[in-house]
PDB file of C-alpha atoms in Angstrom:
ATOM      1  CA  UNK A   1       0.000   0.000   0.000  1.00 51.00           C
ATOM      2  CA  UNK A   2       1.572   3.348  -1.018  1.00 63.00           C
ATOM      3  CA  UNK A   3       1.518   6.510   1.059  1.00 71.00           C
ATOM      4  CA  UNK A   4      -1.327   8.087  -0.908  1.00 71.00           C
ATOM      5  CA  UNK A   5      -3.593   5.096  -0.382  1.00 76.00           C
ATOM      6  CA  UNK A   6      -2.757   4.972   3.338  1.00 85.00           C
ATOM      7  CA  UNK A   7      -3.655   8.653   3.740  1.00 84.00           C
ATOM      8  CA  UNK A   8      -6.924   8.085   1.929  1.00 81.00           C
ATOM      9  CA  UNK A   9      -7.684   5.004   4.050  1.00 88.00           C
ATOM     10  CA  UNK A  10      -6.765   6.816   7.279  1.00 90.00           C
ATOM     11  CA  UNK A  11      -9.168   9.606   6.344  1.00 90.00           C
ATOM     12  CA  UNK A  12     -11.959   7.081   5.757  1.00 88.00           C
ATOM     13  CA  UNK A  13     -11.265   5.396   9.093  1.00 92.00           C
ATOM     14  CA  UNK A  14     -11.366   8.637  11.057  1.00 92.00           C
ATOM     15  CA  UNK A  15     -14.392   9.964   9.159  1.00 87.00           C
ATOM     16  CA  UNK A  16     -16.415   6.887   9.918  1.00 75.00           C
ATOM     17  CA  UNK A  17     -15.813   6.802  13.685  1.00 84.00           C
ATOM     18  CA  UNK A  18     -17.416   8.540  16.634  1.00 82.00           C
ATOM     19  CA  UNK A  19     -14.798   7.345  19.106  1.00 90.00           C
ATOM     20  CA  UNK A  20     -10.980   7.572  19.010  1.00 93.00           C
ATOM     21  CA  UNK A  21      -8.965   4.743  17.451  1.00 95.00           C
ATOM     22  CA  UNK A  22      -5.676   3.602  18.937  1.00 95.00           C
ATOM     23  CA  UNK A  23      -2.321   3.525  17.167  1.00 94.00           C
ATOM     24  CA  UNK A  24      -2.298  -0.262  17.469  1.00 94.00           C
ATOM     25  CA  UNK A  25      -5.640  -0.567  15.680  1.00 94.00           C
ATOM     26  CA  UNK A  26      -4.458   1.798  12.962  1.00 94.00           C
ATOM     27  CA  UNK A  27      -1.330  -0.298  12.464  1.00 94.00           C
ATOM     28  CA  UNK A  28      -3.501  -3.347  11.808  1.00 93.00           C
ATOM     29  CA  UNK A  29      -5.879  -1.587   9.436  1.00 92.00           C
ATOM     30  CA  UNK A  30      -3.149   0.259   7.516  1.00 91.00           C
ATOM     31  CA  UNK A  31      -0.689  -2.638   7.623  1.00 89.00           C
ATOM     32  CA  UNK A  32       2.186  -0.483   8.828  1.00 91.00           C
ATOM     33  CA  UNK A  33       4.333   0.287  11.878  1.00 93.00           C
ATOM     34  CA  UNK A  34       3.654   2.622  14.794  1.00 93.00           C
ATOM     35  CA  UNK A  35       6.161   5.136  13.412  1.00 93.00           C
ATOM     36  CA  UNK A  36       4.439   5.109  10.013  1.00 92.00           C
ATOM     37  CA  UNK A  37       1.071   5.875  11.597  1.00 93.00           C
ATOM     38  CA  UNK A  38       2.596   8.869  13.383  1.00 93.00           C
ATOM     39  CA  UNK A  39       4.193  10.092  10.134  1.00 91.00           C
ATOM     40  CA  UNK A  40       0.858   9.804   8.299  1.00 92.00           C
ATOM     41  CA  UNK A  41      -0.913  11.780  10.998  1.00 93.00           C
ATOM     42  CA  UNK A  42       1.769  14.482  10.798  1.00 92.00           C
ATOM     43  CA  UNK A  43       1.514  14.623   6.996  1.00 88.00           C
ATOM     44  CA  UNK A  44      -2.246  15.036   7.117  1.00 89.00           C
ATOM     45  CA  UNK A  45      -1.982  17.786   9.705  1.00 90.00           C
ATOM     46  CA  UNK A  46       0.818  19.687   7.927  1.00 87.00           C
ATOM     47  CA  UNK A  47      -0.156  19.243   4.261  1.00 81.00           C
ATOM     48  CA  UNK A  48      -3.943  19.011   4.365  1.00 80.00           C
ATOM     49  CA  UNK A  49      -4.807  20.878   7.570  1.00 83.00           C
ATOM     50  CA  UNK A  50      -6.543  17.772   8.897  1.00 88.00           C
ATOM     51  CA  UNK A  51      -7.982  18.403  12.413  1.00 90.00           C
ATOM     52  CA  UNK A  52      -6.559  15.165  13.872  1.00 93.00           C
ATOM     53  CA  UNK A  53      -6.227  15.228  17.644  1.00 92.00           C
ATOM     54  CA  UNK A  54      -4.935  12.654  20.105  1.00 93.00           C
ATOM     55  CA  UNK A  55      -7.132  11.857  23.110  1.00 92.00           C
ATOM     56  CA  UNK A  56      -4.798  10.773  25.912  1.00 91.00           C
ATOM     57  CA  UNK A  57      -7.613   9.597  28.179  1.00 91.00           C
ATOM     58  CA  UNK A  58      -9.029   7.234  25.577  1.00 91.00           C
ATOM     59  CA  UNK A  59      -5.620   6.588  23.961  1.00 92.00           C
ATOM     60  CA  UNK A  60      -6.673   7.224  20.366  1.00 95.00           C
ATOM     61  CA  UNK A  61      -6.867   9.554  17.367  1.00 95.00           C
ATOM     62  CA  UNK A  62      -9.996  11.240  16.052  1.00 93.00           C
ATOM     63  CA  UNK A  63     -11.144  14.218  13.999  1.00 91.00           C
ATOM     64  CA  UNK A  64     -11.918  17.309  16.072  1.00 87.00           C
ATOM     65  CA  UNK A  65     -15.597  17.746  15.247  1.00 72.00           C
ATOM     66  CA  UNK A  66     -15.576  21.200  16.843  1.00 70.00           C
ATOM     67  CA  UNK A  67     -12.879  22.484  14.449  1.00 56.00           C
ATOM     68  CA  UNK A  68     -15.440  23.498  11.809  1.00 55.00           C
ATOM     69  CA  UNK A  69     -19.102  23.562  10.916  1.00 54.00           C
ATOM     70  CA  UNK A  70     -18.789  20.709   8.418  1.00 61.00           C
ATOM     71  CA  UNK A  71     -17.041  17.318   8.594  1.00 74.00           C
ATOM     72  CA  UNK A  72     -13.442  17.454   7.381  1.00 80.00           C
ATOM     73  CA  UNK A  73     -12.770  16.300   3.805  1.00 79.00           C
ATOM     74  CA  UNK A  74      -9.527  15.835   1.917  1.00 75.00           C
ATOM     75  CA  UNK A  75      -8.983  18.904  -0.294  1.00 65.00           C
ATOM     76  CA  UNK A  76      -9.915  18.614  -3.956  1.00 58.00           C
ATOM     77  CA  UNK A  77      -9.931  15.482  -6.061  1.00 52.00           C
ATOM     78  CA  UNK A  78      -8.053  12.477  -4.677  1.00 56.00           C
ATOM     79  CA  UNK A  79      -6.032   9.982  -6.655  1.00 61.00           C
ATOM     80  CA  UNK A  80      -3.568   7.252  -5.913  1.00 61.00           C
ATOM     81  CA  UNK A  81       0.069   7.722  -6.912  1.00 62.00           C
ATOM     82  CA  UNK A  82      -0.213   6.172 -10.390  1.00 67.00           C
ATOM     83  CA  UNK A  83      -3.320   8.204 -11.204  1.00 68.00           C
ATOM     84  CA  UNK A  84      -1.613  11.406 -10.062  1.00 65.00           C
ATOM     85  CA  UNK A  85       1.389  10.759 -12.271  1.00 69.00           C
ATOM     86  CA  UNK A  86      -0.908   9.940 -15.162  1.00 74.00           C
ATOM     87  CA  UNK A  87      -2.923  13.136 -14.730  1.00 68.00           C
ATOM     88  CA  UNK A  88       0.146  15.323 -14.384  1.00 68.00           C
ATOM     89  CA  UNK A  89       1.765  13.627 -17.389  1.00 73.00           C
ATOM     90  CA  UNK A  90      -1.320  14.313 -19.533  1.00 73.00           C
ATOM     91  CA  UNK A  91      -1.201  17.963 -18.515  1.00 67.00           C
ATOM     92  CA  UNK A  92       2.499  18.105 -19.395  1.00 69.00           C
ATOM     93  CA  UNK A  93       1.878  16.565 -22.812  1.00 70.00           C
ATOM     94  CA  UNK A  94      -0.863  19.091 -23.539  1.00 67.00           C
ATOM     95  CA  UNK A  95       1.310  21.967 -22.380  1.00 66.00           C
ATOM     96  CA  UNK A  96       4.141  20.865 -24.671  1.00 67.00           C
ATOM     97  CA  UNK A  97       2.060  20.298 -27.799  1.00 67.00           C
ATOM     98  CA  UNK A  98       0.013  23.490 -27.315  1.00 65.00           C
ATOM     99  CA  UNK A  99       1.918  25.939 -25.101  1.00 59.00           C
ATOM    100  CA  UNK A 100      -0.288  28.243 -23.059  1.00 56.00           C
ATOM    101  CA  UNK A 101      -3.688  26.923 -24.111  1.00 58.00           C
ATOM    102  CA  UNK A 102      -4.755  25.516 -20.757  1.00 56.00           C
ATOM    103  CA  UNK A 103      -2.013  26.742 -18.429  1.00 53.00           C
ATOM    104  CA  UNK A 104      -4.058  29.395 -16.650  1.00 56.00           C
ATOM    105  CA  UNK A 105      -7.211  27.300 -16.389  1.00 55.00           C
ATOM    106  CA  UNK A 106      -5.659  24.349 -14.569  1.00 58.00           C
ATOM    107  CA  UNK A 107      -2.606  25.894 -12.908  1.00 62.00           C
ATOM    108  CA  UNK A 108      -4.151  25.433  -9.446  1.00 60.00           C
ATOM    109  CA  UNK A 109      -4.899  21.776 -10.150  1.00 61.00           C
ATOM    110  CA  UNK A 110      -1.336  21.214 -11.327  1.00 63.00           C
ATOM    111  CA  UNK A 111       0.078  22.856  -8.215  1.00 65.00           C
ATOM    112  CA  UNK A 112      -2.086  20.666  -5.982  1.00 62.00           C
ATOM    113  CA  UNK A 113      -1.031  17.533  -7.826  1.00 64.00           C
ATOM    114  CA  UNK A 114       2.637  18.458  -7.533  1.00 64.00           C
ATOM    115  CA  UNK A 115       2.132  19.100  -3.817  1.00 63.00           C
ATOM    116  CA  UNK A 116       0.650  15.639  -3.365  1.00 61.00           C
ATOM    117  CA  UNK A 117       3.448  14.029  -5.367  1.00 61.00           C
ATOM    118  CA  UNK A 118       5.993  15.804  -3.199  1.00 62.00           C
ATOM    119  CA  UNK A 119       4.896  13.552  -0.335  1.00 58.00           C
ATOM    120  CA  UNK A 120       7.061  10.765  -1.736  1.00 54.00           C
ATOM    121  CA  UNK A 121      10.109  13.082  -1.662  1.00 49.00           C
ATOM    122  CA  UNK A 122      10.376  13.137  -5.464  1.00 54.00           C
ATOM    123  CA  UNK A 123      10.558  16.043  -7.866  1.00 56.00           C
ATOM    124  CA  UNK A 124       7.646  16.122 -10.302  1.00 59.00           C
ATOM    125  CA  UNK A 125       9.439  18.625 -12.504  1.00 61.00           C
ATOM    126  CA  UNK A 126      12.561  16.495 -12.721  1.00 63.00           C
ATOM    127  CA  UNK A 127      10.644  13.331 -13.568  1.00 64.00           C
ATOM    128  CA  UNK A 128       8.498  15.032 -16.189  1.00 65.00           C
ATOM    129  CA  UNK A 129      11.620  16.271 -17.953  1.00 67.00           C
ATOM    130  CA  UNK A 130      11.943  12.667 -19.129  1.00 71.00           C
ATOM    131  CA  UNK A 131       8.898  13.158 -21.381  1.00 70.00           C
ATOM    132  CA  UNK A 132      10.109  14.470 -24.724  1.00 71.00           C
ATOM    133  CA  UNK A 133       7.726  15.893 -27.331  1.00 71.00           C
ATOM    134  CA  UNK A 134       9.040  16.942 -30.756  1.00 70.00           C
ATOM    135  CA  UNK A 135       6.401  18.893 -32.737  1.00 70.00           C
ATOM    136  CA  UNK A 136       6.648  18.628 -36.518  1.00 70.00           C
ATOM    137  CA  UNK A 137       5.486  21.470 -38.796  1.00 68.00           C
ATOM    138  CA  UNK A 138       3.511  23.195 -36.053  1.00 69.00           C
ATOM    139  CA  UNK A 139       2.284  26.517 -37.427  1.00 70.00           C
ATOM    140  CA  UNK A 140       1.093  27.963 -34.104  1.00 61.00           C
ATOM    141  CA  UNK A 141       4.202  29.792 -32.893  1.00 56.00           C
ATOM    142  CA  UNK A 142       2.453  31.837 -30.189  1.00 50.00           C
ATOM    143  CA  UNK A 143      -0.513  31.270 -27.927  1.00 60.00           C
ATOM    144  CA  UNK A 144      -3.824  31.444 -29.762  1.00 68.00           C
ATOM    145  CA  UNK A 145      -5.874  34.099 -27.938  1.00 78.00           C
ATOM    146  CA  UNK A 146      -9.175  32.679 -29.165  1.00 84.00           C
ATOM    147  CA  UNK A 147      -8.810  29.046 -28.140  1.00 85.00           C
ATOM    148  CA  UNK A 148     -10.581  29.301 -24.780  1.00 82.00           C
ATOM    149  CA  UNK A 149     -13.438  31.310 -26.253  1.00 87.00           C
ATOM    150  CA  UNK A 150     -13.875  28.849 -29.120  1.00 91.00           C
ATOM    151  CA  UNK A 151     -13.747  25.853 -26.769  1.00 88.00           C
ATOM    152  CA  UNK A 152     -16.262  27.507 -24.426  1.00 88.00           C
ATOM    153  CA  UNK A 153     -18.696  28.159 -27.272  1.00 92.00           C
ATOM    154  CA  UNK A 154     -18.291  24.565 -28.447  1.00 93.00           C
ATOM    155  CA  UNK A 155     -18.984  23.079 -24.998  1.00 90.00           C
ATOM    156  CA  UNK A 156     -21.900  25.455 -24.337  1.00 91.00           C
ATOM    157  CA  UNK A 157     -23.409  24.943 -27.827  1.00 93.00           C
ATOM    158  CA  UNK A 158     -23.302  28.611 -28.795  1.00 95.00           C
ATOM    159  CA  UNK A 159     -22.493  30.309 -32.084  1.00 96.00           C
ATOM    160  CA  UNK A 160     -19.360  32.272 -32.912  1.00 96.00           C
ATOM    161  CA  UNK A 161     -18.682  35.254 -35.154  1.00 97.00           C
ATOM    162  CA  UNK A 162     -15.285  34.811 -36.800  1.00 96.00           C
ATOM    163  CA  UNK A 163     -13.042  36.994 -38.901  1.00 96.00           C
ATOM    164  CA  UNK A 164     -11.117  34.439 -40.934  1.00 96.00           C
ATOM    165  CA  UNK A 165      -8.216  34.811 -43.339  1.00 94.00           C
ATOM    166  CA  UNK A 166      -8.048  31.841 -45.690  1.00 90.00           C
ATOM    167  CA  UNK A 167      -4.578  30.562 -46.445  1.00 86.00           C
ATOM    168  CA  UNK A 168      -5.613  29.290 -49.899  1.00 81.00           C
ATOM    169  CA  UNK A 169      -6.383  32.702 -51.419  1.00 85.00           C
ATOM    170  CA  UNK A 170      -5.547  35.181 -48.654  1.00 87.00           C
ATOM    171  CA  UNK A 171      -9.094  36.560 -48.543  1.00 92.00           C
ATOM    172  CA  UNK A 172     -10.571  37.723 -45.226  1.00 95.00           C
ATOM    173  CA  UNK A 173     -14.253  37.048 -44.580  1.00 95.00           C
ATOM    174  CA  UNK A 174     -16.728  37.338 -41.708  1.00 96.00           C
ATOM    175  CA  UNK A 175     -18.255  34.018 -40.702  1.00 96.00           C
ATOM    176  CA  UNK A 176     -21.054  33.090 -38.320  1.00 97.00           C
ATOM    177  CA  UNK A 177     -20.502  29.460 -37.326  1.00 97.00           C
ATOM    178  CA  UNK A 178     -21.871  26.728 -35.102  1.00 97.00           C
ATOM    179  CA  UNK A 179     -18.853  24.874 -33.585  1.00 96.00           C
ATOM    180  CA  UNK A 180     -18.946  21.073 -33.870  1.00 95.00           C
ATOM    181  CA  UNK A 181     -15.421  19.738 -33.142  1.00 93.00           C
ATOM    182  CA  UNK A 182     -11.990  20.927 -32.075  1.00 91.00           C
ATOM    183  CA  UNK A 183      -9.400  18.868 -33.947  1.00 89.00           C
ATOM    184  CA  UNK A 184      -5.692  18.481 -33.177  1.00 86.00           C
ATOM    185  CA  UNK A 185      -4.092  17.256 -36.384  1.00 87.00           C
ATOM    186  CA  UNK A 186      -0.396  17.106 -37.234  1.00 84.00           C
ATOM    187  CA  UNK A 187       0.586  19.511 -34.450  1.00 80.00           C
ATOM    188  CA  UNK A 188      -2.023  22.120 -35.380  1.00 84.00           C
ATOM    189  CA  UNK A 189      -5.543  22.950 -34.170  1.00 88.00           C
ATOM    190  CA  UNK A 190      -8.645  23.154 -36.368  1.00 91.00           C
ATOM    191  CA  UNK A 191     -12.304  23.961 -35.791  1.00 94.00           C
ATOM    192  CA  UNK A 192     -14.987  21.913 -37.554  1.00 94.00           C
ATOM    193  CA  UNK A 193     -18.127  24.002 -37.757  1.00 95.00           C
ATOM    194  CA  UNK A 194     -21.370  24.594 -39.601  1.00 96.00           C
ATOM    195  CA  UNK A 195     -20.792  27.797 -41.541  1.00 96.00           C
ATOM    196  CA  UNK A 196     -24.014  29.835 -41.761  1.00 96.00           C
ATOM    197  CA  UNK A 197     -22.411  32.018 -44.451  1.00 91.00           C
ATOM    198  CA  UNK A 198     -21.683  29.074 -46.784  1.00 91.00           C
ATOM    199  CA  UNK A 199     -24.545  26.975 -45.409  1.00 93.00           C
ATOM    200  CA  UNK A 200     -22.389  23.873 -45.138  1.00 93.00           C
ATOM    201  CA  UNK A 201     -19.748  22.270 -42.962  1.00 93.00           C
ATOM    202  CA  UNK A 202     -16.309  23.861 -42.998  1.00 93.00           C
ATOM    203  CA  UNK A 203     -12.914  23.419 -41.299  1.00 93.00           C
ATOM    204  CA  UNK A 204     -11.077  26.494 -39.990  1.00 94.00           C
ATOM    205  CA  UNK A 205      -7.390  26.585 -39.011  1.00 92.00           C
ATOM    206  CA  UNK A 206      -7.222  28.264 -35.601  1.00 91.00           C
ATOM    207  CA  UNK A 207      -4.091  30.246 -36.401  1.00 89.00           C
ATOM    208  CA  UNK A 208      -5.960  31.888 -39.317  1.00 92.00           C
ATOM    209  CA  UNK A 209      -8.794  33.121 -37.085  1.00 94.00           C
ATOM    210  CA  UNK A 210      -8.225  36.836 -36.529  1.00 94.00           C
ATOM    211  CA  UNK A 211     -11.085  37.441 -34.074  1.00 94.00           C
ATOM    212  CA  UNK A 212     -13.704  35.250 -32.407  1.00 95.00           C
ATOM    213  CA  UNK A 213     -16.805  36.670 -30.727  1.00 95.00           C
ATOM    214  CA  UNK A 214     -19.152  34.417 -28.795  1.00 92.00           C
ATOM    215  CA  UNK A 215     -22.857  34.936 -29.512  1.00 94.00           C
ATOM    216  CA  UNK A 216     -25.713  34.297 -27.109  1.00 91.00           C
ATOM    217  CA  UNK A 217     -27.422  32.193 -29.774  1.00 94.00           C
ATOM    218  CA  UNK A 218     -27.748  28.393 -29.650  1.00 95.00           C
ATOM    219  CA  UNK A 219     -25.574  26.693 -32.225  1.00 95.00           C
ATOM    220  CA  UNK A 220     -27.035  24.539 -34.955  1.00 94.00           C
ATOM    221  CA  UNK A 221     -26.572  20.895 -34.079  1.00 91.00           C
ATOM    222  CA  UNK A 222     -25.316  18.441 -36.688  1.00 92.00           C
ATOM    223  CA  UNK A 223     -25.787  14.707 -36.243  1.00 92.00           C
ATOM    224  CA  UNK A 224     -22.582  13.031 -35.085  1.00 89.00           C
ATOM    225  CA  UNK A 225     -22.926  10.378 -37.794  1.00 87.00           C
ATOM    226  CA  UNK A 226     -23.120  13.081 -40.462  1.00 89.00           C
ATOM    227  CA  UNK A 227     -20.037  14.804 -39.014  1.00 89.00           C
ATOM    228  CA  UNK A 228     -18.076  11.557 -39.134  1.00 84.00           C
ATOM    229  CA  UNK A 229     -19.149  10.878 -42.707  1.00 82.00           C
ATOM    230  CA  UNK A 230     -18.202  14.372 -43.825  1.00 84.00           C
ATOM    231  CA  UNK A 231     -14.961  14.981 -41.939  1.00 84.00           C
ATOM    232  CA  UNK A 232     -13.555  11.457 -41.603  1.00 79.00           C
ATOM    233  CA  UNK A 233     -14.488   9.748 -44.865  1.00 79.00           C
ATOM    234  CA  UNK A 234     -11.757  11.316 -46.980  1.00 81.00           C
ATOM    235  CA  UNK A 235      -7.994  11.427 -46.422  1.00 84.00           C
ATOM    236  CA  UNK A 236      -6.295  13.778 -43.968  1.00 82.00           C
ATOM    237  CA  UNK A 237      -7.645  17.195 -43.075  1.00 81.00           C
ATOM    238  CA  UNK A 238      -9.639  17.496 -46.293  1.00 77.00           C
ATOM    239  CA  UNK A 239     -13.338  16.873 -45.791  1.00 74.00           C
ATOM    240  CA  UNK A 240     -16.037  15.545 -48.066  1.00 77.00           C
ATOM    241  CA  UNK A 241     -16.887  12.257 -49.671  1.00 82.00           C
ATOM    242  CA  UNK A 242     -14.066   9.846 -50.492  1.00 87.00           C
ATOM    243  CA  UNK A 243     -14.738   9.330 -54.197  1.00 90.00           C
ATOM    244  CA  UNK A 244     -11.461   7.568 -54.999  1.00 95.00           C
ATOM    245  CA  UNK A 245      -9.193   4.848 -53.645  1.00 96.00           C
ATOM    246  CA  UNK A 246      -5.437   4.985 -53.972  1.00 97.00           C
ATOM    247  CA  UNK A 247      -3.717   1.636 -54.484  1.00 98.00           C
ATOM    248  CA  UNK A 248      -0.115   1.877 -53.297  1.00 98.00           C
ATOM    249  CA  UNK A 249       2.647  -0.719 -53.471  1.00 98.00           C
ATOM    250  CA  UNK A 250       5.520  -0.428 -50.987  1.00 97.00           C
ATOM    251  CA  UNK A 251       8.840  -2.262 -51.291  1.00 97.00           C
ATOM    252  CA  UNK A 252       9.534  -5.085 -48.816  1.00 96.00           C
ATOM    253  CA  UNK A 253      12.058  -2.859 -47.019  1.00 96.00           C
ATOM    254  CA  UNK A 254       9.644   0.040 -46.480  1.00 95.00           C
ATOM    255  CA  UNK A 255       6.707  -2.297 -45.809  1.00 95.00           C
ATOM    256  CA  UNK A 256       8.149  -3.160 -42.392  1.00 92.00           C
ATOM    257  CA  UNK A 257       7.324   0.389 -41.278  1.00 93.00           C
ATOM    258  CA  UNK A 258       4.244   1.232 -43.326  1.00 95.00           C
ATOM    259  CA  UNK A 259       2.382  -1.958 -42.423  1.00 94.00           C
ATOM    260  CA  UNK A 260       2.157  -0.722 -38.809  1.00 93.00           C
ATOM    261  CA  UNK A 261       0.776   2.708 -39.778  1.00 93.00           C
ATOM    262  CA  UNK A 262      -2.844   3.771 -40.104  1.00 92.00           C
ATOM    263  CA  UNK A 263      -3.309   6.132 -43.012  1.00 94.00           C
ATOM    264  CA  UNK A 264      -7.099   6.004 -42.904  1.00 92.00           C
ATOM    265  CA  UNK A 265      -9.705   4.312 -40.647  1.00 89.00           C
ATOM    266  CA  UNK A 266     -11.164   2.450 -43.647  1.00 91.00           C
ATOM    267  CA  UNK A 267      -7.932   1.460 -45.356  1.00 95.00           C
ATOM    268  CA  UNK A 268      -7.407  -2.094 -46.613  1.00 96.00           C
ATOM    269  CA  UNK A 269      -4.118  -3.872 -47.183  1.00 96.00           C
ATOM    270  CA  UNK A 270      -2.474  -7.116 -48.163  1.00 96.00           C
ATOM    271  CA  UNK A 271       0.985  -8.640 -48.301  1.00 96.00           C
ATOM    272  CA  UNK A 272       2.122  -9.723 -51.769  1.00 96.00           C
ATOM    273  CA  UNK A 273       4.121 -12.834 -52.617  1.00 95.00           C
ATOM    274  CA  UNK A 274       7.364 -10.930 -53.198  1.00 95.00           C
ATOM    275  CA  UNK A 275       7.220  -9.412 -49.694  1.00 95.00           C
ATOM    276  CA  UNK A 276       5.921  -6.034 -50.832  1.00 96.00           C
ATOM    277  CA  UNK A 277       2.906  -4.413 -49.219  1.00 97.00           C
ATOM    278  CA  UNK A 278      -0.237  -3.125 -50.921  1.00 97.00           C
ATOM    279  CA  UNK A 279      -2.197  -0.358 -49.212  1.00 97.00           C
ATOM    280  CA  UNK A 280      -5.590   0.934 -50.359  1.00 97.00           C
ATOM    281  CA  UNK A 281      -6.558   4.387 -49.064  1.00 96.00           C
ATOM    282  CA  UNK A 282      -9.880   6.236 -49.642  1.00 93.00           C
ATOM    283  CA  UNK A 283      -9.506   9.911 -50.566  1.00 94.00           C
ATOM    284  CA  UNK A 284     -11.251  12.908 -52.098  1.00 91.00           C
ATOM    285  CA  UNK A 285      -8.820  15.789 -52.502  1.00 90.00           C
ATOM    286  CA  UNK A 286      -5.481  14.224 -53.469  1.00 94.00           C
ATOM    287  CA  UNK A 287      -3.078  16.990 -52.380  1.00 92.00           C
ATOM    288  CA  UNK A 288      -2.246  15.844 -48.843  1.00 93.00           C
ATOM    289  CA  UNK A 289      -2.185  12.191 -49.836  1.00 95.00           C
ATOM    290  CA  UNK A 290       0.255  12.924 -52.650  1.00 96.00           C
ATOM    291  CA  UNK A 291       2.641  14.682 -50.242  1.00 95.00           C
ATOM    292  CA  UNK A 292       2.588  11.658 -47.936  1.00 95.00           C
ATOM    293  CA  UNK A 293       3.239   9.302 -50.840  1.00 97.00           C
ATOM    294  CA  UNK A 294       6.156  11.311 -52.207  1.00 96.00           C
ATOM    295  CA  UNK A 295       7.959  11.330 -48.858  1.00 94.00           C
ATOM    296  CA  UNK A 296       8.582   7.607 -49.390  1.00 96.00           C
ATOM    297  CA  UNK A 297      10.470   8.318 -52.621  1.00 95.00           C
ATOM    298  CA  UNK A 298      11.320   5.277 -54.729  1.00 95.00           C
ATOM    299  CA  UNK A 299      10.072   2.903 -52.017  1.00 97.00           C
ATOM    300  CA  UNK A 300       6.440   3.236 -53.170  1.00 97.00           C
ATOM    301  CA  UNK A 301       4.566   3.045 -56.465  1.00 97.00           C
ATOM    302  CA  UNK A 302       1.086   4.396 -57.174  1.00 98.00           C
ATOM    303  CA  UNK A 303      -0.831   1.672 -59.001  1.00 97.00           C
ATOM    304  CA  UNK A 304      -4.238   3.387 -59.117  1.00 96.00           C
ATOM    305  CA  UNK A 305      -5.943   5.695 -59.973  1.00 97.00           C
ATOM    306  CA  UNK A 306      -4.313   6.964 -63.150  1.00 97.00           C
ATOM    307  CA  UNK A 307      -4.789  10.673 -62.380  1.00 97.00           C
ATOM    308  CA  UNK A 308      -3.011  10.308 -59.029  1.00 97.00           C
ATOM    309  CA  UNK A 309      -0.141   8.479 -60.726  1.00 97.00           C
ATOM    310  CA  UNK A 310       0.088  11.259 -63.333  1.00 97.00           C
ATOM    311  CA  UNK A 311       0.084  13.916 -60.592  1.00 97.00           C
ATOM    312  CA  UNK A 312       3.032  12.149 -58.938  1.00 97.00           C
ATOM    313  CA  UNK A 313       4.925  11.936 -62.246  1.00 97.00           C
ATOM    314  CA  UNK A 314       4.363  15.656 -62.814  1.00 96.00           C
ATOM    315  CA  UNK A 315       5.785  16.506 -59.384  1.00 96.00           C
ATOM    316  CA  UNK A 316       8.755  14.154 -59.847  1.00 95.00           C
ATOM    317  CA  UNK A 317       9.588  15.733 -63.227  1.00 95.00           C
ATOM    318  CA  UNK A 318       9.448  19.233 -61.715  1.00 94.00           C
ATOM    319  CA  UNK A 319      11.720  18.110 -58.905  1.00 93.00           C
ATOM    320  CA  UNK A 320      14.165  16.569 -61.376  1.00 93.00           C
ATOM    321  CA  UNK A 321      14.461  19.849 -63.296  1.00 92.00           C
ATOM    322  CA  UNK A 322      15.520  21.636 -60.126  1.00 91.00           C
ATOM    323  CA  UNK A 323      18.476  19.298 -59.672  1.00 90.00           C
ATOM    324  CA  UNK A 324      19.506  18.918 -63.310  1.00 86.00           C
ATOM    325  CA  UNK A 325      22.936  20.259 -64.105  1.00 68.00           C
ATOM    326  CA  UNK A 326      22.845  23.483 -66.086  1.00 60.00           C
TER     327      UNK A 326
END
């Protein structure tokens, strides 16, 4: 039994009694020594302001019921040691992949967790330095000032007025949207929403949102099944119906890595007799898929469809011209 569990059990024992309990009885219930019981009592008094008193006449410990109007409770949420480390680790991961997004909102919770973890004489900060996150192609260089407002509108089912600058053409437009999902994809945040301006579902990159104003108007709800069909059917961040299927053949050497990857929830695959690997991926817009294919160089061949194969050839020829000797 670890120290956290013993503190929790000691609290339950004292809360459920009307008479003092002796050190000997506590040793039996907590499965520990007399010295350990005394250390636990001291910890609860010093760290959690527990009103534990020792009654010399009745030779036992009890909560001082006159210390406050209400029965004493352990402060905040309570976890065992593994759960505390898990919760603090999740917070650290979030802080590293999206600096500043939730720091202010849960700073007090983090401080309380670190205080609890300090009971085992370990440094939370030092241990969490062992968790290494390496973002790739993250476009959000500074804290997004609209994230909390967007998340709040999403959770409260309220509309948002956005000023949005599209990266595709550089145009800035005003949008009234009903938030549906917040998406973290390839180290960047996106908002899936029903756009009342376009009257259809749209995806907005958070770093391209210039202003976000929450409206006291209920958002338009979209069936979860419809959202999944629209946003998850095709490949990557591009939404819409997956009208095509790419048939890709990877060399036996590259197959050892690719066979363990999920490119799409509805992909199909098979191993071929020569040890190569065939992967079939649904897609609509081919641009992101083509970039992912080309990063494998000569280790992959596009078998189908013909237009995707031709698009790859066109890119390869353009690349070759750059490196041709003049």
